[in-house]
PDB file of C-alpha atoms in Angstrom:
ATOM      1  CA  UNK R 192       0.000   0.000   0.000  1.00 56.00           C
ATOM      2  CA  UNK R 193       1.573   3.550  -1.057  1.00 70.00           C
ATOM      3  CA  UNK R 194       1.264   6.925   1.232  1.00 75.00           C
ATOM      4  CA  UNK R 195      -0.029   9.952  -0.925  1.00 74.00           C
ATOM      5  CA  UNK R 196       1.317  13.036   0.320  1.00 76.00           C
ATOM      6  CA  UNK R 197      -1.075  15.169   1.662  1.00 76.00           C
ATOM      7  CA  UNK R 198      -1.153  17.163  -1.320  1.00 77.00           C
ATOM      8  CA  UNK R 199      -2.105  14.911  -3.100  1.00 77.00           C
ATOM      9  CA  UNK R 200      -4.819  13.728  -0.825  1.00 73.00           C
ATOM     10  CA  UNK R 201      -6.235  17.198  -0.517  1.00 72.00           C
ATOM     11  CA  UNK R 202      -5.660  17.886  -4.729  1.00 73.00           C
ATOM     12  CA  UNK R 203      -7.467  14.576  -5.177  1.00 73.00           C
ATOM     13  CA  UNK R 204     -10.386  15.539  -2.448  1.00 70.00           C
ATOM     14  CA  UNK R 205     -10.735  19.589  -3.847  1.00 66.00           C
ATOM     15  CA  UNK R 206     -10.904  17.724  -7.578  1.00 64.00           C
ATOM     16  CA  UNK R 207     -13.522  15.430  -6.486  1.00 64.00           C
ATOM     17  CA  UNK R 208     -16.405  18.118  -4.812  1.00 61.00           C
ATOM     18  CA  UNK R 209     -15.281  20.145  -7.701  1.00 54.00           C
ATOM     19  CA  UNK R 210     -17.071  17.934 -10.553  1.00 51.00           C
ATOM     20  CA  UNK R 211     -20.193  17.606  -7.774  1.00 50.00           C
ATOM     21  CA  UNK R 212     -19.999  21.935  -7.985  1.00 51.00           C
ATOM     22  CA  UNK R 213     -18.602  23.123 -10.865  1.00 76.00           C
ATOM     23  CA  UNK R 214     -22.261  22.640 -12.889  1.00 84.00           C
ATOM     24  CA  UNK R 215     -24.176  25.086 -10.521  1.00 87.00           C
ATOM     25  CA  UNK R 216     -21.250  27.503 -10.334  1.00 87.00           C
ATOM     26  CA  UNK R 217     -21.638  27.306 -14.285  1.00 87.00           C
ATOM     27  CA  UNK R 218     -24.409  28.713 -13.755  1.00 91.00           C
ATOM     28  CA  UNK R 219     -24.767  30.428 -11.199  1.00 91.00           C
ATOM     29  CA  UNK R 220     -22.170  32.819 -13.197  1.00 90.00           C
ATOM     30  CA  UNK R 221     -24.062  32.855 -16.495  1.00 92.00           C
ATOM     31  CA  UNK R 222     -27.852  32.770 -14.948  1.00 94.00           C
ATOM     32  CA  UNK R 223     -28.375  36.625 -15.422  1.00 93.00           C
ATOM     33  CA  UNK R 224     -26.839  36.155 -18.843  1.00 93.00           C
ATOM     34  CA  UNK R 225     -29.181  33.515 -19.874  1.00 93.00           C
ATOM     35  CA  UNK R 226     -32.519  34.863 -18.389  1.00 93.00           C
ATOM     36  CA  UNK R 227     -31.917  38.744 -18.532  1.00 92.00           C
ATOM     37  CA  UNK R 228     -31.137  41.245 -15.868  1.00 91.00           C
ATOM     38  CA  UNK R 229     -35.097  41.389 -14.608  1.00 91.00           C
ATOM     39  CA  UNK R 230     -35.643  37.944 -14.337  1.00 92.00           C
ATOM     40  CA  UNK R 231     -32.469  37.211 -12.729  1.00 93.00           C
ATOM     41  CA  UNK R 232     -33.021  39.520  -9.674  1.00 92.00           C
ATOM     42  CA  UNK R 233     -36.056  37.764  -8.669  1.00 93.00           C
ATOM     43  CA  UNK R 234     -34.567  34.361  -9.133  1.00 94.00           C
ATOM     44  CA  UNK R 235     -31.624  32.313  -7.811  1.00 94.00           C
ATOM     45  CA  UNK R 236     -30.373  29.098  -9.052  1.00 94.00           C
ATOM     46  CA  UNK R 237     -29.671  26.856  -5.731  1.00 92.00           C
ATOM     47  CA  UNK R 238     -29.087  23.345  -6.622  1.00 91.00           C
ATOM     48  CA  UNK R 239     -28.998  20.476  -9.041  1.00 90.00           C
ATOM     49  CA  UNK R 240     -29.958  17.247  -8.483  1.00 91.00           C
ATOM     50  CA  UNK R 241     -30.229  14.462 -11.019  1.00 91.00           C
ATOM     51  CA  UNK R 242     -29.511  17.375 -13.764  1.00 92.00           C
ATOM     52  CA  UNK R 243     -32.625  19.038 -12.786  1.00 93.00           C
ATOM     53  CA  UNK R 244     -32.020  22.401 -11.966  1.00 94.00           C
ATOM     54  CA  UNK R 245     -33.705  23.863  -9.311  1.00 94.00           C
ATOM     55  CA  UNK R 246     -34.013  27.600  -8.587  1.00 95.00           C
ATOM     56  CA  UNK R 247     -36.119  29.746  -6.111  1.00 95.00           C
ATOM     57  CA  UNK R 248     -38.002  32.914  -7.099  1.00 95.00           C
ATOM     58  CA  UNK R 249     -39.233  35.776  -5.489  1.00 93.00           C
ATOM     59  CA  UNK R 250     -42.899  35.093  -5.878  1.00 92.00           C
ATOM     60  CA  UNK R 251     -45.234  32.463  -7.004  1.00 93.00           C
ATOM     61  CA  UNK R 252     -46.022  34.389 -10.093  1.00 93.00           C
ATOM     62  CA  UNK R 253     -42.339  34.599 -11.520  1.00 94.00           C
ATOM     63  CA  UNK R 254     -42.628  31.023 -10.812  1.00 93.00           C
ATOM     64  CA  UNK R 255     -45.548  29.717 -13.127  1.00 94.00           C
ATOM     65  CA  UNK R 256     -44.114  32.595 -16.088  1.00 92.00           C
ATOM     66  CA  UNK R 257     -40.217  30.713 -15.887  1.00 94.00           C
ATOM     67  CA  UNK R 258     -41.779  27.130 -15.643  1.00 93.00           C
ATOM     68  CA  UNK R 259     -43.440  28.380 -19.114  1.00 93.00           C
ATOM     69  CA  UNK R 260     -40.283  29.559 -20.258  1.00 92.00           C
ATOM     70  CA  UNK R 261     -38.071  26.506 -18.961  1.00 91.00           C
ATOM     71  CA  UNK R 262     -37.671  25.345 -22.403  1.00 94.00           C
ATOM     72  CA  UNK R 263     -36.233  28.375 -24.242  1.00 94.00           C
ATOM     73  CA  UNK R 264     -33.957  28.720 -20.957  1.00 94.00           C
ATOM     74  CA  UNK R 265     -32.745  24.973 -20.667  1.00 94.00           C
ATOM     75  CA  UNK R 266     -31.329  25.406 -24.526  1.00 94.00           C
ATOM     76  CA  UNK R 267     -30.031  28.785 -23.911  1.00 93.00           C
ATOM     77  CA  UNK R 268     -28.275  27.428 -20.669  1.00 92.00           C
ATOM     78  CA  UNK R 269     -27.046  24.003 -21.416  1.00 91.00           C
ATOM     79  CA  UNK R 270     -24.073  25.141 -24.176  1.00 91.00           C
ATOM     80  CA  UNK R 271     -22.204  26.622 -20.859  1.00 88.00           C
ATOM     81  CA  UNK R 272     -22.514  22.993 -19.242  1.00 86.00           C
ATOM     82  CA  UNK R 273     -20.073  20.166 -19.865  1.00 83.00           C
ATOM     83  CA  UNK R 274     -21.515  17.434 -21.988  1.00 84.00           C
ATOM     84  CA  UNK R 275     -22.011  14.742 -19.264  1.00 84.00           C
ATOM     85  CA  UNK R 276     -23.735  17.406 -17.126  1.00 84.00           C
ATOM     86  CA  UNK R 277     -26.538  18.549 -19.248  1.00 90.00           C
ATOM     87  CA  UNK R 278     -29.561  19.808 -17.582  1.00 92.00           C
ATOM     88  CA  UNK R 279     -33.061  18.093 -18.313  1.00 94.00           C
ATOM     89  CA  UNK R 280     -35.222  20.379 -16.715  1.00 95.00           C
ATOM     90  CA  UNK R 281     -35.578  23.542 -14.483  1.00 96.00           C
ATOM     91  CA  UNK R 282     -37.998  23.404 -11.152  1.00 95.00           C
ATOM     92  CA  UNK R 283     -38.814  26.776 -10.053  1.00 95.00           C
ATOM     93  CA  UNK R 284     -40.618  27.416  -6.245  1.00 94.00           C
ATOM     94  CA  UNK R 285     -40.478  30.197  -3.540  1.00 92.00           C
ATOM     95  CA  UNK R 286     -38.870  27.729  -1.554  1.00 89.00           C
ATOM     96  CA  UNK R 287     -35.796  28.426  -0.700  1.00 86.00           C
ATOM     97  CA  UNK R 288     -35.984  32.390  -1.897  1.00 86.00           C
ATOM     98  CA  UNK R 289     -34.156  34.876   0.911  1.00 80.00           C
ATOM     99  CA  UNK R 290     -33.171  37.501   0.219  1.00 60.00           C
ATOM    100  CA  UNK R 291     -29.339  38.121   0.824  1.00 56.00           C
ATOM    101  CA  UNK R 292     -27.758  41.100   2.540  1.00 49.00           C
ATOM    102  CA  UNK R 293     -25.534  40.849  -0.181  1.00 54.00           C
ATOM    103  CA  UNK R 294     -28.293  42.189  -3.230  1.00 50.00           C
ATOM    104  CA  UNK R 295     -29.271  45.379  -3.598  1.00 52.00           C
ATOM    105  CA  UNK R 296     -32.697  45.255  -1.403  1.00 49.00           C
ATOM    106  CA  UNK R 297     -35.020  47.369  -3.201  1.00 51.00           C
ATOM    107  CA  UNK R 298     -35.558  50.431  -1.191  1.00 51.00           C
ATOM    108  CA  UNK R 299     -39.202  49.614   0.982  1.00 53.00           C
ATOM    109  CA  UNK R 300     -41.219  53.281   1.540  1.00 56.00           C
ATOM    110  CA  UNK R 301     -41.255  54.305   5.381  1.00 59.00           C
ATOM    111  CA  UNK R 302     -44.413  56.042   6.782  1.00 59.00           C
ATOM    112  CA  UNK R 303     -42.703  58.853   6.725  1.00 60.00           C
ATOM    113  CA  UNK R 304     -42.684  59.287   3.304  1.00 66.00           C
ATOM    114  CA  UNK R 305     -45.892  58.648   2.259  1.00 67.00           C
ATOM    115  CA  UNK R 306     -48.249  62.120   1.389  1.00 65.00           C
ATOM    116  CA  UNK R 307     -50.436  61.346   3.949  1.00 70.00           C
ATOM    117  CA  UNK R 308     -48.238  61.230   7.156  1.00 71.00           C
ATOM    118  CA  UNK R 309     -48.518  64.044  10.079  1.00 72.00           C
ATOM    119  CA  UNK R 310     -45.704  64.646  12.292  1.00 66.00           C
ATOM    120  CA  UNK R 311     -47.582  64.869  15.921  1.00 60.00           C
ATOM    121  CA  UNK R 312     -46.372  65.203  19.325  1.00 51.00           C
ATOM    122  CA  UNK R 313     -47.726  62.855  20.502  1.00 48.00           C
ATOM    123  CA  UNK R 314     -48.062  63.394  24.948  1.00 43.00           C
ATOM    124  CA  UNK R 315     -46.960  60.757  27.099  1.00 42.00           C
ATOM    125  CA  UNK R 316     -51.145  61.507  28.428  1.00 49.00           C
ATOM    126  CA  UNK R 317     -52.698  60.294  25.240  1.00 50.00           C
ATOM    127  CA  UNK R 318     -50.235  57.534  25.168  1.00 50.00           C
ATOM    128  CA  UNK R 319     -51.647  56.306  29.520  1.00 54.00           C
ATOM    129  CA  UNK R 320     -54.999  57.244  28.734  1.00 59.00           C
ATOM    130  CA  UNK R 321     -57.584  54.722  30.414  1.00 68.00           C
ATOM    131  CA  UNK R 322     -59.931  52.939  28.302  1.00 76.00           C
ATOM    132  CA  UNK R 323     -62.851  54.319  27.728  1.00 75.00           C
ATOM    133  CA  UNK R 324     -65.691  53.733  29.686  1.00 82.00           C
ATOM    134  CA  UNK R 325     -68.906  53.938  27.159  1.00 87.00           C
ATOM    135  CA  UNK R 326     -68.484  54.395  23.301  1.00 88.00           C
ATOM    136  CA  UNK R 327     -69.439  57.931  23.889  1.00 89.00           C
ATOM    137  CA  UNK R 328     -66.554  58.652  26.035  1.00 86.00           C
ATOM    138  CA  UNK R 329     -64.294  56.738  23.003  1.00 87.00           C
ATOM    139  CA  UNK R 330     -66.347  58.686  20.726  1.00 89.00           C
ATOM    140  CA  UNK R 331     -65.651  61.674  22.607  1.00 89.00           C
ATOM    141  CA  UNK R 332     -61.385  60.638  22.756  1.00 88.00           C
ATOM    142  CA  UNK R 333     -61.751  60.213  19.508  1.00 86.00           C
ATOM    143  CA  UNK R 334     -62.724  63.437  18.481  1.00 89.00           C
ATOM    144  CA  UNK R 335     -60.665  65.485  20.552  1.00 89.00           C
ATOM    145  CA  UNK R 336     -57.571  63.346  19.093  1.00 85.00           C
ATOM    146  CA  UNK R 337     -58.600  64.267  15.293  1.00 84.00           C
ATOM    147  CA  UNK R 338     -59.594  68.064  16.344  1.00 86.00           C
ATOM    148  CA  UNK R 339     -55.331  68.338  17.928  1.00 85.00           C
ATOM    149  CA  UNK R 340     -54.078  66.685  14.698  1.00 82.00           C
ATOM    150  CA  UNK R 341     -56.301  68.636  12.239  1.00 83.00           C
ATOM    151  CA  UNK R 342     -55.149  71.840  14.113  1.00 86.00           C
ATOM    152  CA  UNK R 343     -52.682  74.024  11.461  1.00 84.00           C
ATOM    153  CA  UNK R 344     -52.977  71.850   8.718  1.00 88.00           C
ATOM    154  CA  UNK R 345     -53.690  73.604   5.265  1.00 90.00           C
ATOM    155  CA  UNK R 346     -57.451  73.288   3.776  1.00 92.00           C
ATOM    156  CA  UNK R 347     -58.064  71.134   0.894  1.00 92.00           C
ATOM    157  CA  UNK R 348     -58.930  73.586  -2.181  1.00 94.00           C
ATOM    158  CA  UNK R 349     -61.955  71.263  -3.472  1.00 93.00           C
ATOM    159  CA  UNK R 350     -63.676  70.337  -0.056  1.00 93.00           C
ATOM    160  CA  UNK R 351     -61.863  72.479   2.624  1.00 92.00           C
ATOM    161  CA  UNK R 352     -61.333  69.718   4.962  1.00 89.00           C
ATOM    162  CA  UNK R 353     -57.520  69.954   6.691  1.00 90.00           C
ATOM    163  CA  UNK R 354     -55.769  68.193   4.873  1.00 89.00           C
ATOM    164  CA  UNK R 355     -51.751  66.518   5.160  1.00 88.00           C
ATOM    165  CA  UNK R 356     -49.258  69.071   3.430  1.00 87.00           C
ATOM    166  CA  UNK R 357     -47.553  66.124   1.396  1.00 86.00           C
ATOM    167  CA  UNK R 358     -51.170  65.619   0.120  1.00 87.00           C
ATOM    168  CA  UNK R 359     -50.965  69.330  -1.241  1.00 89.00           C
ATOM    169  CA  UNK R 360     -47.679  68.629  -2.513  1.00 87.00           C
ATOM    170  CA  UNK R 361     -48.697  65.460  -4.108  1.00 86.00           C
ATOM    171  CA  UNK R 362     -52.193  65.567  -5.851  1.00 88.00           C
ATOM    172  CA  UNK R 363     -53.226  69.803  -5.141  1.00 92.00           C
ATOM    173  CA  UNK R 364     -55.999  68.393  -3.074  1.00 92.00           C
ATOM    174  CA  UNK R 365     -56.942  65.567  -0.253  1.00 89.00           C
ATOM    175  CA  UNK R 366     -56.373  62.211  -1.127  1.00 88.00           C
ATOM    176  CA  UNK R 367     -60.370  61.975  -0.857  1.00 89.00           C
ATOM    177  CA  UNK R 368     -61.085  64.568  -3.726  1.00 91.00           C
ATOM    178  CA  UNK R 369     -57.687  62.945  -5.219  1.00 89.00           C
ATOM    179  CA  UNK R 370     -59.499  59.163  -5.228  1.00 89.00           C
ATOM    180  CA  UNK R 371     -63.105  61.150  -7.018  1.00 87.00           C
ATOM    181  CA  UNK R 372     -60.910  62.296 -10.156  1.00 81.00           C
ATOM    182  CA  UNK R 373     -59.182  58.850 -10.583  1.00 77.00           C
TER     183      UNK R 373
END
């Protein structure tokens, strides 16, 4: 029995997981070639097993459109694979879709941002207050709440009800007379 150097022992080991990888890593690197820039940041190739290929996409919806398209993608995507690694066909799910701090997250709007938002101060009293005892008294809580907010906010042209400034800014009137036009 003959000792292999350790070199060769690792070489041997790094050549072997290599074949078992080297098909996904294929594409992996030509996937947003092959499918376009769109479709390729909403899907990720993850795995394949038994040369199908399987790959996880943002929603349910991109996944019935690809599995319609799996044809036209297989042919575009099998020249890049070796010969004895052709794919047979492409599986697409949600499973498996995260998205990784690595991509570009889309950007998500915050509250504050939307037309509609008031900045109020907001007392630590309103924050304690006991509930209500009757719906009049919530009624009443109510009220008084909307009157404090509504207080120095700019009138909506159309129906002169005080309306959000990024409303204004947004649409010239309330988002109420906005919705009547549309």
């Amino acid at each position: 029995m003959s000792f292999n150097s350790l070199e060769q022992l690792v070489g041997a080991f790094i050549e072997q997981n290599a074949l078992h990888e080297r098909p996904l890593l294929r594409v992996v690197k030509c996937w947003a070639e092959v499918v376009g820039a769109a479709v390729a940041a909403h899907t990720r190739p993850l795995a394949i097993q038994r040369n199908i290929l399987w790959v996880a996409t943002s929603s349910a919806a991109w996944a019935q459109n690809l599995t319609f398209e799996r044809q036209r993608i297989l042919t575009k995507l099998n020249p890049y694979l070796p010969p004895n690694n052709l794919l047979v066909d492409i599986r697409f799910s949600t499973a498996g879709w995260q998205r990784s701090p690595n991509t570009k997250q889309e950007q998500t709007p915050i509250k504050n941002d939307h037309p509609s938002y008031i900045v109020t101060a907001v007392t630590r009293k309103n924050h304690l207050h006991a509930v209500p005892e009757n719906p009049r008294a919530a009624f009443q809580h109510w009220q008084e709440t909307m009157r404090s907010r509504a207080q120095g906010l700019p009138l909506c042209p159309q129906c002169q009800c005080p309306t959000p400034p990024g409303e204004l800014q947004r649409w010239t009137v309330c988002s109420f007379c906005a919705a009547k036009k549309w």
